[in-house]
Coordinates of C-alpha atoms and ligand atoms in Angstrom, one line a residue:
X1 CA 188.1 -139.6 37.5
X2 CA 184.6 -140.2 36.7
X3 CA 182.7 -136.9 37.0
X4 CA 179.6 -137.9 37.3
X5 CA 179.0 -141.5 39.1
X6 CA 176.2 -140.2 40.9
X7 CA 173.3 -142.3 40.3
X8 CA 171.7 -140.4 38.5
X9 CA 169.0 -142.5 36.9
X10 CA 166.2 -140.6 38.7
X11 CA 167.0 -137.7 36.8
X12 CA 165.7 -139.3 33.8
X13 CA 162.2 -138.4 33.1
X14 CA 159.4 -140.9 32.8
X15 CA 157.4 -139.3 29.5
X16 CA 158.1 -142.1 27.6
X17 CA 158.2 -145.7 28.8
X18 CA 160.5 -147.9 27.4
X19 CA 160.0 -151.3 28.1
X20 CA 163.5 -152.5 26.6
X21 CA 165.4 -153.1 22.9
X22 CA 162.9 -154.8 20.3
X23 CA 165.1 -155.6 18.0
X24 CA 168.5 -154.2 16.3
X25 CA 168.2 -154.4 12.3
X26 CA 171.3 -154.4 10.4
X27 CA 171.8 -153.4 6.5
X28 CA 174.4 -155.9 5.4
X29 CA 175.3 -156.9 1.6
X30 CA 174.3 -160.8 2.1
X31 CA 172.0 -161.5 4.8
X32 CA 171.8 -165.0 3.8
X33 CA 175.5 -165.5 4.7
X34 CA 175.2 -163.1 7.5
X35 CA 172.4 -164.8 9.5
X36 CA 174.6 -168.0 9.6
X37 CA 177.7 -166.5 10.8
X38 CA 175.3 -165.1 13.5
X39 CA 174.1 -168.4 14.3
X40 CA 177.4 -170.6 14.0
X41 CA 179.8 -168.0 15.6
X42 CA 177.2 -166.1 17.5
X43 CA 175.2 -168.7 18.5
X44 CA 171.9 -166.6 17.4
X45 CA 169.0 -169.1 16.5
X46 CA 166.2 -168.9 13.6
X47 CA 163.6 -166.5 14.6
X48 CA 161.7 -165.5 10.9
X49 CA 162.2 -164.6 7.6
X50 CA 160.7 -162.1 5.1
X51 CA 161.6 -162.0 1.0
X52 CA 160.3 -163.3 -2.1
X53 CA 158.8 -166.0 -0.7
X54 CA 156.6 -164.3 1.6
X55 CA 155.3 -161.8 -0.6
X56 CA 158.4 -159.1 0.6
X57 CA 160.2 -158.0 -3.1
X58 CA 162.3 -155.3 -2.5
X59 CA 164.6 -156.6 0.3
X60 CA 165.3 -160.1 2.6
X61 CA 165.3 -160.3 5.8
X62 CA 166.6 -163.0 8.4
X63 CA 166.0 -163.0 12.2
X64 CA 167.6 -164.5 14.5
X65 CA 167.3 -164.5 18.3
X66 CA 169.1 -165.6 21.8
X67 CA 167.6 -165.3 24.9
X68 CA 166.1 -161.5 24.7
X69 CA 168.5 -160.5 22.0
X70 CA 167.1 -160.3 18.6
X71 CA 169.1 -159.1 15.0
X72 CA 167.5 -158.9 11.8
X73 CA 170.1 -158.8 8.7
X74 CA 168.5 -157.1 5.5
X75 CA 169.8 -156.8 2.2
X76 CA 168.2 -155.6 -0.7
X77 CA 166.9 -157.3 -3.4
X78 CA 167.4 -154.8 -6.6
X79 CA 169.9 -151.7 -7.1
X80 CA 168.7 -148.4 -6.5
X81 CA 167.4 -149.2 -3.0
X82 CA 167.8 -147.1 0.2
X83 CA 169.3 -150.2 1.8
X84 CA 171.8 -150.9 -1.3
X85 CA 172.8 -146.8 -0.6
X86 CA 173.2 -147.4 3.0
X87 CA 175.3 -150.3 2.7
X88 CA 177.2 -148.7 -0.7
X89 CA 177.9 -145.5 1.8
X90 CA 178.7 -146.8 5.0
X91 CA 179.3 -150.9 4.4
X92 CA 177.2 -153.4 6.6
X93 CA 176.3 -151.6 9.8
X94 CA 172.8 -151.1 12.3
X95 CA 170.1 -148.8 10.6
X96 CA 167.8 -149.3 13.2
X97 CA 168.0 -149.8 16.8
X98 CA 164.2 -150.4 17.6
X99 CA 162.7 -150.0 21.3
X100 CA 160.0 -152.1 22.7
X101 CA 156.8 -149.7 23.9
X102 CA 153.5 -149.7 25.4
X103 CA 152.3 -147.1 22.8
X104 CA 154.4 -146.6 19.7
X105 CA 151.7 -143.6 18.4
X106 CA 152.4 -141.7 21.7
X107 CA 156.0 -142.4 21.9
X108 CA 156.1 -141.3 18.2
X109 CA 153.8 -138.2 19.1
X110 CA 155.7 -137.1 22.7
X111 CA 159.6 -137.6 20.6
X112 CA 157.9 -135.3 17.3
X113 CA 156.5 -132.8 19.9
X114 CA 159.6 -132.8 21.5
X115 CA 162.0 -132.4 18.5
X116 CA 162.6 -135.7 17.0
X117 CA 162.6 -135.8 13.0
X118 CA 160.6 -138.5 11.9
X119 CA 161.0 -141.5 9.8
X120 CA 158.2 -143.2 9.9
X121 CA 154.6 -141.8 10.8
X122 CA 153.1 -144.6 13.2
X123 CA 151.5 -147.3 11.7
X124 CA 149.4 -150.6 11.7
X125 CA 150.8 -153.6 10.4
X126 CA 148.6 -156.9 10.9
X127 CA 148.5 -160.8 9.8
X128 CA 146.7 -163.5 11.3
X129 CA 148.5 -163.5 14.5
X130 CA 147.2 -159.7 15.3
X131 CA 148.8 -156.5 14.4
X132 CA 152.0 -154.3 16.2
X133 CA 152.0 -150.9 15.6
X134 CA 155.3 -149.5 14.7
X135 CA 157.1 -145.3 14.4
X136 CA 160.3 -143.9 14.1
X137 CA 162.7 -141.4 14.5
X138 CA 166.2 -140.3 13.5
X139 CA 169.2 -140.6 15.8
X140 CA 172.4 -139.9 14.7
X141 CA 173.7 -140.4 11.5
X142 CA 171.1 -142.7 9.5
X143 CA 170.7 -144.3 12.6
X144 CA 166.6 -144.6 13.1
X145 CA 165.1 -145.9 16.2
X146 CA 162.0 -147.5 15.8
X147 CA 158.9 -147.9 18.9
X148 CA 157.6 -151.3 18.3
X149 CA 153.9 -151.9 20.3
X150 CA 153.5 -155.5 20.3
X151 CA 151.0 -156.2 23.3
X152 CA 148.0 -157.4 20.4
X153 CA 150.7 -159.5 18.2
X154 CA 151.6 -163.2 18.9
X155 CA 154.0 -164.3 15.4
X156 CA 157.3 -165.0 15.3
X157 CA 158.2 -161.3 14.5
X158 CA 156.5 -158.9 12.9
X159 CA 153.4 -158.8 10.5
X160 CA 154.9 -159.9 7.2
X161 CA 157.4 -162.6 8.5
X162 CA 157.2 -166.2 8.8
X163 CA 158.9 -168.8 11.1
X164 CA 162.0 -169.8 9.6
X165 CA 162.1 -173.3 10.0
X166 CA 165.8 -174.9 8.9
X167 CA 167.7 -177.7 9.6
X168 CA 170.5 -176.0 10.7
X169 CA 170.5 -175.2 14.5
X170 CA 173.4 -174.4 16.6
X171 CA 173.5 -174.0 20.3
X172 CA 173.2 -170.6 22.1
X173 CA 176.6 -169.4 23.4
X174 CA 174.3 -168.0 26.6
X175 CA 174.0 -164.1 25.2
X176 CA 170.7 -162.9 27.0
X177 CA 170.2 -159.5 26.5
X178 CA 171.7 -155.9 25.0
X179 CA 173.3 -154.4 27.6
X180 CA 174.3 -151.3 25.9
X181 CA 174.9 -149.7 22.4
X182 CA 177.5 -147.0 21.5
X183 CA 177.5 -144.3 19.2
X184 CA 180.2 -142.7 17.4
X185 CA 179.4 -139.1 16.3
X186 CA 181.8 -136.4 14.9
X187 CA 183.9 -134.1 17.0
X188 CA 181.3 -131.3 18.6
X189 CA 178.5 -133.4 18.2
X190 CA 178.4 -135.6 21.6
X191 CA 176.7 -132.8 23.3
X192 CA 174.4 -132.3 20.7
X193 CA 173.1 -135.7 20.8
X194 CA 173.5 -136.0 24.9
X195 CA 170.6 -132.9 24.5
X196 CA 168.7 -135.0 22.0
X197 CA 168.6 -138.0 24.1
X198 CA 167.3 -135.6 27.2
X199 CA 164.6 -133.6 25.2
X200 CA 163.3 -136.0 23.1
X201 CA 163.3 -139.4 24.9
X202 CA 163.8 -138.1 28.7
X203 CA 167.3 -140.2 29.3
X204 CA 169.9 -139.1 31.7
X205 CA 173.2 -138.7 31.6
X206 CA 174.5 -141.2 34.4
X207 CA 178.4 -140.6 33.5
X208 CA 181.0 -138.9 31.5
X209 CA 184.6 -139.6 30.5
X210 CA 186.8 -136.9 29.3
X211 CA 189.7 -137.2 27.2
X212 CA 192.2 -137.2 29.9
X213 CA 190.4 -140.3 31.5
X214 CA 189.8 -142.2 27.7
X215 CA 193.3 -141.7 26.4
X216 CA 196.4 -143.5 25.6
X217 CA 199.7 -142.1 24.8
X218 CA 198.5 -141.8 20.8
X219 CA 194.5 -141.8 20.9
X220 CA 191.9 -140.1 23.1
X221 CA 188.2 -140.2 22.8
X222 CA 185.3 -138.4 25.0
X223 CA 182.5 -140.1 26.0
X224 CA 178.8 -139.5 27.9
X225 CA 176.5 -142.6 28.9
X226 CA 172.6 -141.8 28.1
X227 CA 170.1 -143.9 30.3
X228 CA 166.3 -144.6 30.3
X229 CA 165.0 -144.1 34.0
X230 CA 165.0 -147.9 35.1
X231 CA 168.5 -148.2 33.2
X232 CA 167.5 -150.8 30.7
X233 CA 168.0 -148.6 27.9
X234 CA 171.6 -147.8 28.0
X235 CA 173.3 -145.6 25.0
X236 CA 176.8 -144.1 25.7
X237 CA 178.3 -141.8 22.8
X238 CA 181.5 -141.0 21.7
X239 CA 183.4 -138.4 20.0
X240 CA 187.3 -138.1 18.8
X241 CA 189.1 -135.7 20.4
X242 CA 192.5 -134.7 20.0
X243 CA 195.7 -137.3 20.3
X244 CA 198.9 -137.6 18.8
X245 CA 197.9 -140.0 16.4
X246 CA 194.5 -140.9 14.7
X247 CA 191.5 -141.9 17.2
X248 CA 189.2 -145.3 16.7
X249 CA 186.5 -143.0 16.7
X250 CA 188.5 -141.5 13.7
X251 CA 189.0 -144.0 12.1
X252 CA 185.5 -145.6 12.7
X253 CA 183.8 -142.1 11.6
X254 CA 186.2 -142.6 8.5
X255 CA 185.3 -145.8 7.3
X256 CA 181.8 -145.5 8.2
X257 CA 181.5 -141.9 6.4
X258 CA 179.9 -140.5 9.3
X259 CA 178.5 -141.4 12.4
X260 CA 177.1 -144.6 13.5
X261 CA 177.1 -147.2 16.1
X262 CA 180.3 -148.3 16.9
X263 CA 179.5 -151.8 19.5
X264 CA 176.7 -153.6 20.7
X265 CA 177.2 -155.1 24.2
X266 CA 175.7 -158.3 25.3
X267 CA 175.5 -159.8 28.5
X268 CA 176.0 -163.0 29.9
X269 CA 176.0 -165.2 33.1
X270 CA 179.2 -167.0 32.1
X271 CA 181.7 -164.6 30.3
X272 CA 184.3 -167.9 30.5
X273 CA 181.5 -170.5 28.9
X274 CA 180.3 -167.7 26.4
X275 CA 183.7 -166.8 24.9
X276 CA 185.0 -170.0 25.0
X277 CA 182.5 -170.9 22.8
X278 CA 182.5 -168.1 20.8
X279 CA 186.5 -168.1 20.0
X280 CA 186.1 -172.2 19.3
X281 CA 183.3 -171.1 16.6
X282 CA 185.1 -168.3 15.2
X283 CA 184.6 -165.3 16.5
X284 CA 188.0 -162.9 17.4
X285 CA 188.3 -161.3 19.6
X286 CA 191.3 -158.1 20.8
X287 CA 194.8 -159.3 22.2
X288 CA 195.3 -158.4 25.4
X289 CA 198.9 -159.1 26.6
X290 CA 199.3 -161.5 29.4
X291 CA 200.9 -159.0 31.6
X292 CA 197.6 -157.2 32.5
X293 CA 196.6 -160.4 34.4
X294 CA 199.9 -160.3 36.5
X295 CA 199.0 -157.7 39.7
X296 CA 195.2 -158.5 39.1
X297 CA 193.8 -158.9 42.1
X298 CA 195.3 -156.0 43.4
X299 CA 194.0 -153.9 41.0
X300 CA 190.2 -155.2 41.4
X301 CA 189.8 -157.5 44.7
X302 CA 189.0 -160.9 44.8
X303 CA 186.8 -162.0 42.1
X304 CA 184.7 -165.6 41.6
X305 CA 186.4 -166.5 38.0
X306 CA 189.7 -168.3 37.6
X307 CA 192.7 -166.0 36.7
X308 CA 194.5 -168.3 34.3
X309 CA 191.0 -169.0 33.0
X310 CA 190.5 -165.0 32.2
X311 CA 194.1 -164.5 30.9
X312 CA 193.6 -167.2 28.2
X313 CA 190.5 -165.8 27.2
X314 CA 191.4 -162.4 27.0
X315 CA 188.8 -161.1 29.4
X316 CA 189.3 -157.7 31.6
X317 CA 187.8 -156.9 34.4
X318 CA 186.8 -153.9 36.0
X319 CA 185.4 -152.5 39.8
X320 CA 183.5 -149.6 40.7
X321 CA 181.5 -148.9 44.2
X322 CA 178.6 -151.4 43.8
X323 CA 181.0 -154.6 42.2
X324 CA 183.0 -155.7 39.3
X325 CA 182.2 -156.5 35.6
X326 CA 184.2 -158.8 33.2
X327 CA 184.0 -157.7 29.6
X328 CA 185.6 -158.5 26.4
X329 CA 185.7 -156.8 22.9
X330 CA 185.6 -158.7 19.4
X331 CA 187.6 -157.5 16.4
X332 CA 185.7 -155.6 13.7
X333 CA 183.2 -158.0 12.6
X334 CA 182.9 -156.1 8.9
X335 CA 185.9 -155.3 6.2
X336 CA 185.5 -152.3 6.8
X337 CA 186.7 -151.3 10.2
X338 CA 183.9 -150.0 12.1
X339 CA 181.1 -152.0 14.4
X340 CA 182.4 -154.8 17.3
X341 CA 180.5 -156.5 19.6
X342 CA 181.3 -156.3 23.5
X343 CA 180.4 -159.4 25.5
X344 CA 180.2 -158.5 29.1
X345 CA 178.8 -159.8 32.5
X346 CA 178.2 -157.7 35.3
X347 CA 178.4 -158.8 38.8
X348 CA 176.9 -155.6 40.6
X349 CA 179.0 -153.2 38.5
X350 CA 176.6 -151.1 36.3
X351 CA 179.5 -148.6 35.0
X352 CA 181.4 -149.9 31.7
X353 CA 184.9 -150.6 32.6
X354 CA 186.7 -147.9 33.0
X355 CA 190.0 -149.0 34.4
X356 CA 190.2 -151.0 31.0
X357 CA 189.9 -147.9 28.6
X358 CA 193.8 -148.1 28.5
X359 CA 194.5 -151.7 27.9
X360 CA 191.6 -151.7 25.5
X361 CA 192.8 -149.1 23.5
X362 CA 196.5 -150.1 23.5
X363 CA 194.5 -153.3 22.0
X364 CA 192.9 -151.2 19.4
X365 CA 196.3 -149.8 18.6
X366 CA 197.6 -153.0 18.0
X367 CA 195.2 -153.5 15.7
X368 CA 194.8 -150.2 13.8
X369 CA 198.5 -149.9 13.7
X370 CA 198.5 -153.3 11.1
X371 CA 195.8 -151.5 9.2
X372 CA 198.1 -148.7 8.6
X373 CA 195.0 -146.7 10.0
X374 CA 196.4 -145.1 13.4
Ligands
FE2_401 FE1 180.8 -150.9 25.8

């Protein structure tokens, strides 16, 4: 069972204010080609750009945006490059999961003080359109996140970028916001980083999964959810533990060469609308056999959504004490097999689904066992 559903969100402590996720930058080999996959199959929409032709000549950078959600793709422009090792060591993944504050010198100052390594000393970066002050901090892995103070800036983006105006526009798919990112780490380290997310930033841990709960015949994984005090900030992490057969977080840790974030969830008002749109644009997403939909309503109540609509789609739901969730999982969205995205829409439910670990990870199975990787 869960061990610790208590609401525990008053625990955290209020020293640093986070007002919500920034941005999320990923290191990818093409950003070019990566920004319009996220547009056509994502249905992200230009934001900004930064590169040669706005004075930027080490790296490019594409934004794109949807609703509150916004992912920069980076690539590098010359060989050497931090970004050409990141993406050399651990393929196209996030580098930097960047938080939206009131005062990115104090929150760099308080998370320092506090025992936060630092990658980047707060500074001020300005254009015409005012100036953001920006610091970071190491997470795990190479993960960094950055404090973004925007209150005196009115671009597109950031200092540096410029609209990026294009002719090619597709819809939104109705994603509106990052509901929560997880982290892989290596066996032995969840705690570690649980501690880190306590000291440094003042989360609290609102739950816990052991390996007896997160476990399928072959795999098993343990898991603890980190939250910010008003629960906007929600970062769950994961380590292997021991199965009969090779873990996801195994193999993710694997591929990745250490640890990293594994999904980004995204919510939405209309999980049916959004993923039927998404899977008619390309995006995959896990198998989930038709049998889970057969006792249902038993399992979770009567829900709003149509049944046959939720089997074709592939969507599972969940219910805990305050309502139900609906959630579904893409397919690696890299070669190598490592990050996913989660779509999900909650409907009073603010836990993550645990009554689908099993047919989730029977659906991971599925798809590690074809990579020869389980
Ligand atoms: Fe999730």
């Amino acid at each position: 069972m869960i061990t610790a559903i208590k609401k525990t969100f008053a625990e955290a402590k209020d020293f640093m204010p986070i007002n919500g996720t920034d941005y999320v930058e990923l290191y990818v080999s093409n950003s070019k080609q990566a920004a319009h996959y996220y547009k056509t199959a994502f249905g992200f929409q230009s934001i900004a750009y930064a590169g040669l032709e706005t004075g930027v000549t080490d790296r490019e950078s594409y934004v794109v945006g949807q609703d509150k959600i916004r992912l920069v793709l980076t690539s590098p422009l010359h060989s050497g490059s931090d970004i050409g090792k990141h993406i050399d060591d651990h393929g196209d993944g996030v580098k930097v999961v960047a938080l939206w504050v009131d005062d990115a010198t104090y929150a760099y100052d308080t998370a320092i003080a506090r025992g936060a390594k630092s990658f980047m000393v707060p500074r001020v970066e300005s254009d015409e359109f005012g100036h953001v002050v920006r610091s970071g901090i190491y997470t795990y892995g190479e993960v960094v996140h950055i404090f973004v103070e925007r209150k005196e800036y009115r671009g597109s983006f950031l200092p540096g970028y410029q609209p990026w105006k294009t002719e090619y526009n597709p819809g939104s798919v109705g994603l509106k916001y990052v509901d929560h990112m997880v982290g892989n780490v290596a066996l032995g380290d969840m705690d570690k980083f649980v501690k880190f997310y306590q000291d440094v930033m003042g989360f609290a841990q609102i739950l816990s999964f052991d390996d007896k709960e997160i476990s399928t015949e072959y795999t098993a994984l343990m898991s603890k959810v980190m939250s910010n005090g008003d629960g906007k900030i929600k970062f769950p992490i994961n380590e292997p533990a021991e199965g009969l057969k090779k873990s996801q977080v195994d193999e993710y840790l694997e591929f990745y060469e250490g640890a990293g974030v594994q999904h980004v969830a995204v919510a939405t008002d209309n999980i049916i609308e959004t993923v039927r749109q998404m899977r008619s644009r390309g995006v995959e997403f896990l198998h989930i056999p038709t049998n889970y939909y057969d006792e249902l309503e038993d399992r979770v109540g009567k829900i709003d959504e149509d049944i046959d609509s939720l089997r074709e789609l592939g969507i599972l739901v969940d219910r805990d004490e305050e309502g139900y969730l609906l959630q579904i999982f893409t397919k690696t969205v890299n070669p190598r097999p490592t990050m996913f995205f989660e779509i999900i829409q909650r409907k009073g439910a603010r836990s993550f689904g645990k009554g689908n670990f099993k047919a989730l990870f029977e659906a991971i199975e599925r798809e590690q066992e074809l990579r020869g990787t389980l």
